[in-house]
Amino acid sequence: MKLTKWPVFELGELVATKSGGTPSRGNPGYWNGTVPWFSGKDLKSLYLHDSIEHVSEEAIGKGTRVCEPNTILVLVRGMTLMKEVPVGILRCRGAFNQDVKALVPNDASMDPRFIAYFLRAENARVRSLVTTAGHGTGRLPLEALEEYPVPKPPLSEQRKIADILSTWDDALEKLDALIKVQERRKKALMQQLLTGRRRLKGFSKPWKHKSLDAVFERVDRTIVGEPEHVLSSR
């Protein structure tokens, strides 16, 4: 199969990088507003619809900045970077803190979804750029991020690729939600079955209740000089 050669650019040639910040915690008027304020703990999925904390409109420009939907957010500082480099796309107007960088395409020739998917696909290589800032905190140098090579297919092809991957993400998100529902149902069923509140068909005799020491006996044994406590059925 013949490989198509797309032109390759440094990320910094394709996007403008913006820094965030934290409004003063001492000013209650800056917090608990309507504007989502994203930090590393919010970058758990590709599409970012909301955040744990929110700031007010008054806080914008006073310690933090706001970006529009379709802006790419990348975590550049935090312990999470020692495992992965979280990348997300804003699906709402939102602010962000100093541990996050915003990437805004320089023009309409780049689909932000394509860039985000590419960075996620290259996560292991991007993570190799991470250094240690101290106390186990990872740091992704801005210069290294901006110099990272990114292919630039035709816009129509970028969109097609992003559409296909988004379809898979949507399906996986729905599957994950279904699994969580089934896990909750299983937990509820376990609580009912294992406590006798719900009986299986054909079983009506009352349960006998015994203490653990009536069912098990304790056995002490030593492994390499360390005592190990074991419960054995009688």
mmCIF file of N, CA and C in Angstrom, residues 141-195:
data_model
loop_
_atom_site.group_PDB
_atom_site.id
_atom_site.type_symbol
_atom_site.label_atom_id
_atom_site.label_comp_id
_atom_site.label_asym_id
_atom_site.label_seq_id
_atom_site.Cartn_x
_atom_site.Cartn_y
_atom_site.Cartn_z
ATOM 1 N N PRO A 141 7.440 21.322 28.458
ATOM 2 C CA PRO A 141 7.936 22.631 28.020
ATOM 3 C C PRO A 141 7.174 23.143 26.798
ATOM 4 N N LEU A 142 6.803 24.414 26.841
ATOM 5 C CA LEU A 142 6.035 25.001 25.748
ATOM 6 C C LEU A 142 6.811 24.936 24.433
ATOM 7 N N GLU A 143 8.123 25.186 24.510
ATOM 8 C CA GLU A 143 8.934 25.174 23.287
ATOM 9 C C GLU A 143 8.884 23.801 22.613
ATOM 10 N N ALA A 144 8.982 22.756 23.441
ATOM 11 C CA ALA A 144 8.953 21.391 22.898
ATOM 12 C C ALA A 144 7.596 21.078 22.282
ATOM 13 N N LEU A 145 6.531 21.539 22.940
ATOM 14 C CA LEU A 145 5.186 21.303 22.414
ATOM 15 C C LEU A 145 4.992 22.022 21.088
ATOM 16 N N GLU A 146 5.433 23.266 21.018
ATOM 17 C CA GLU A 146 5.245 24.055 19.798
ATOM 18 C C GLU A 146 6.106 23.546 18.643
ATOM 19 N N GLU A 147 7.188 22.854 18.961
ATOM 20 C CA GLU A 147 8.061 22.322 17.906
ATOM 21 C C GLU A 147 7.643 20.927 17.449
ATOM 22 N N TYR A 148 6.620 20.360 18.086
ATOM 23 C CA TYR A 148 6.235 18.987 17.755
ATOM 24 C C TYR A 148 5.685 18.924 16.327
ATOM 25 N N PRO A 149 6.151 17.970 15.500
ATOM 26 C CA PRO A 149 5.707 17.882 14.101
ATOM 27 C C PRO A 149 4.279 17.350 13.967
ATOM 28 N N VAL A 150 3.492 18.054 13.184
ATOM 29 C CA VAL A 150 2.086 17.685 12.972
ATOM 30 C C VAL A 150 1.795 17.667 11.470
ATOM 31 N N PRO A 151 1.213 16.594 10.941
ATOM 32 C CA PRO A 151 0.870 16.553 9.518
ATOM 33 C C PRO A 151 -0.329 17.453 9.222
ATOM 34 N N LYS A 152 -0.411 17.904 7.984
ATOM 35 C CA LYS A 152 -1.527 18.767 7.595
ATOM 36 C C LYS A 152 -2.156 18.249 6.301
ATOM 37 N N PRO A 153 -3.112 17.315 6.431
ATOM 38 C CA PRO A 153 -3.847 16.858 5.244
ATOM 39 C C PRO A 153 -4.767 17.982 4.744
ATOM 40 N N PRO A 154 -5.358 17.804 3.569
ATOM 41 C CA PRO A 154 -6.373 18.756 3.118
ATOM 42 C C PRO A 154 -7.495 18.848 4.156
ATOM 43 N N LEU A 155 -8.097 20.013 4.301
ATOM 44 C CA LEU A 155 -9.114 20.228 5.329
ATOM 45 C C LEU A 155 -10.253 19.225 5.224
ATOM 46 N N SER A 156 -10.689 18.929 4.006
ATOM 47 C CA SER A 156 -11.794 17.980 3.840
ATOM 48 C C SER A 156 -11.425 16.604 4.396
ATOM 49 N N GLU A 157 -10.161 16.223 4.230
ATOM 50 C CA GLU A 157 -9.704 14.932 4.742
ATOM 51 C C GLU A 157 -9.579 14.968 6.265
ATOM 52 N N GLN A 158 -9.101 16.089 6.786
ATOM 53 C CA GLN A 158 -9.043 16.252 8.247
ATOM 54 C C GLN A 158 -10.424 16.046 8.859
ATOM 55 N N ARG A 159 -11.410 16.703 8.260
ATOM 56 C CA ARG A 159 -12.779 16.628 8.788
ATOM 57 C C ARG A 159 -13.331 15.209 8.706
ATOM 58 N N LYS A 160 -13.052 14.530 7.597
ATOM 59 C CA LYS A 160 -13.545 13.162 7.437
ATOM 60 C C LYS A 160 -12.930 12.254 8.495
ATOM 61 N N ILE A 161 -11.629 12.391 8.712
ATOM 62 C CA ILE A 161 -10.946 11.585 9.734
ATOM 63 C C ILE A 161 -11.525 11.872 11.111
ATOM 64 N N ALA A 162 -11.697 13.156 11.430
ATOM 65 C CA ALA A 162 -12.230 13.546 12.739
ATOM 66 C C ALA A 162 -13.660 13.051 12.919
ATOM 67 N N ASP A 163 -14.456 13.096 11.848
ATOM 68 C CA ASP A 163 -15.846 12.620 11.925
ATOM 69 C C ASP A 163 -15.890 11.125 12.257
ATOM 70 N N ILE A 164 -15.039 10.355 11.586
ATOM 71 C CA ILE A 164 -15.015 8.902 11.820
ATOM 72 C C ILE A 164 -14.609 8.595 13.258
ATOM 73 N N LEU A 165 -13.552 9.242 13.725
ATOM 74 C CA LEU A 165 -13.083 8.995 15.092
ATOM 75 C C LEU A 165 -14.095 9.477 16.127
ATOM 76 N N SER A 166 -14.783 10.577 15.823
ATOM 77 C CA SER A 166 -15.813 11.085 16.738
ATOM 78 C C SER A 166 -16.974 10.104 16.851
ATOM 79 N N THR A 167 -17.326 9.473 15.730
ATOM 80 C CA THR A 167 -18.401 8.477 15.750
ATOM 81 C C THR A 167 -18.042 7.327 16.685
ATOM 82 N N TRP A 168 -16.796 6.879 16.609
ATOM 83 C CA TRP A 168 -16.343 5.814 17.512
ATOM 84 C C TRP A 168 -16.351 6.288 18.962
ATOM 85 N N ASP A 169 -15.910 7.510 19.191
ATOM 86 C CA ASP A 169 -15.909 8.043 20.558
ATOM 87 C C ASP A 169 -17.320 8.118 21.124
ATOM 88 N N ASP A 170 -18.268 8.550 20.291
ATOM 89 C CA ASP A 170 -19.663 8.635 20.739
ATOM 90 C C ASP A 170 -20.181 7.255 21.130
ATOM 91 N N ALA A 171 -19.867 6.256 20.300
ATOM 92 C CA ALA A 171 -20.323 4.890 20.583
ATOM 93 C C ALA A 171 -19.706 4.365 21.876
ATOM 94 N N LEU A 172 -18.417 4.621 22.073
ATOM 95 C CA LEU A 172 -17.738 4.168 23.292
ATOM 96 C C LEU A 172 -18.279 4.880 24.525
ATOM 97 N N GLU A 173 -18.611 6.165 24.374
ATOM 98 C CA GLU A 173 -19.167 6.923 25.496
ATOM 99 C C GLU A 173 -20.519 6.353 25.912
ATOM 100 N N LYS A 174 -21.342 6.012 24.917
ATOM 101 C CA LYS A 174 -22.651 5.425 25.219
ATOM 102 C C LYS A 174 -22.490 4.051 25.855
ATOM 103 N N LEU A 175 -21.523 3.271 25.350
ATOM 104 C CA LEU A 175 -21.268 1.949 25.921
ATOM 105 C C LEU A 175 -20.793 2.069 27.364
ATOM 106 N N ASP A 176 -19.922 3.038 27.625
ATOM 107 C CA ASP A 176 -19.417 3.255 28.982
ATOM 108 C C ASP A 176 -20.550 3.629 29.928
ATOM 109 N N ALA A 177 -21.465 4.489 29.447
ATOM 110 C CA ALA A 177 -22.613 4.877 30.275
ATOM 111 C C ALA A 177 -23.495 3.672 30.569
ATOM 112 N N LEU A 178 -23.682 2.802 29.555
ATOM 113 C CA LEU A 178 -24.496 1.598 29.738
ATOM 114 C C LEU A 178 -23.847 0.658 30.751
ATOM 115 N N ILE A 179 -22.523 0.510 30.666
ATOM 116 C CA ILE A 179 -21.806 -0.350 31.613
ATOM 117 C C ILE A 179 -21.970 0.169 33.035
ATOM 118 N N LYS A 180 -21.898 1.475 33.220
ATOM 119 C CA LYS A 180 -22.048 2.058 34.556
ATOM 120 C C LYS A 180 -23.447 1.805 35.110
ATOM 121 N N VAL A 181 -24.451 1.889 34.230
ATOM 122 C CA VAL A 181 -25.827 1.605 34.665
ATOM 123 C C VAL A 181 -25.943 0.153 35.107
ATOM 124 N N GLN A 182 -25.378 -0.760 34.307
ATOM 125 C CA GLN A 182 -25.444 -2.180 34.644
ATOM 126 C C GLN A 182 -24.671 -2.494 35.926
ATOM 127 N N GLU A 183 -23.561 -1.794 36.149
ATOM 128 C CA GLU A 183 -22.791 -1.997 37.382
ATOM 129 C C GLU A 183 -23.603 -1.574 38.598
ATOM 130 N N ARG A 184 -24.341 -0.459 38.470
ATOM 131 C CA ARG A 184 -25.189 -0.011 39.585
ATOM 132 C C ARG A 184 -26.307 -1.013 39.845
ATOM 133 N N ARG A 185 -26.878 -1.554 38.775
ATOM 134 C CA ARG A 185 -27.945 -2.544 38.931
ATOM 135 C C ARG A 185 -27.412 -3.818 39.583
ATOM 136 N N LYS A 186 -26.209 -4.228 39.174
ATOM 137 C CA LYS A 186 -25.606 -5.421 39.765
ATOM 138 C C LYS A 186 -25.349 -5.206 41.254
ATOM 139 N N LYS A 187 -24.852 -4.021 41.609
ATOM 140 C CA LYS A 187 -24.571 -3.729 43.014
ATOM 141 C C LYS A 187 -25.845 -3.783 43.844
ATOM 142 N N ALA A 188 -26.927 -3.212 43.293
ATOM 143 C CA ALA A 188 -28.206 -3.235 44.007
ATOM 144 C C ALA A 188 -28.705 -4.670 44.165
ATOM 145 N N LEU A 189 -28.539 -5.478 43.099
ATOM 146 C CA LEU A 189 -28.971 -6.874 43.156
ATOM 147 C C LEU A 189 -28.151 -7.652 44.180
ATOM 148 N N MET A 190 -26.853 -7.409 44.239
ATOM 149 C CA MET A 190 -25.999 -8.074 45.222
ATOM 150 C C MET A 190 -26.455 -7.763 46.643
ATOM 151 N N GLN A 191 -26.769 -6.494 46.891
ATOM 152 C CA GLN A 191 -27.206 -6.099 48.230
ATOM 153 C C GLN A 191 -28.500 -6.798 48.616
ATOM 154 N N GLN A 192 -29.386 -6.988 47.635
ATOM 155 C CA GLN A 192 -30.662 -7.649 47.917
ATOM 156 C C GLN A 192 -30.480 -9.152 48.102
ATOM 157 N N LEU A 193 -29.701 -9.790 47.211
ATOM 158 C CA LEU A 193 -29.532 -11.243 47.269
ATOM 159 C C LEU A 193 -28.677 -11.686 48.454
ATOM 160 N N LEU A 194 -27.637 -10.940 48.760
ATOM 161 C CA LEU A 194 -26.704 -11.356 49.805
ATOM 162 C C LEU A 194 -27.167 -11.000 51.212
ATOM 163 N N THR A 195 -28.251 -10.253 51.309
ATOM 164 C CA THR A 195 -28.806 -9.938 52.635
ATOM 165 C C THR A 195 -30.129 -10.651 52.881
#
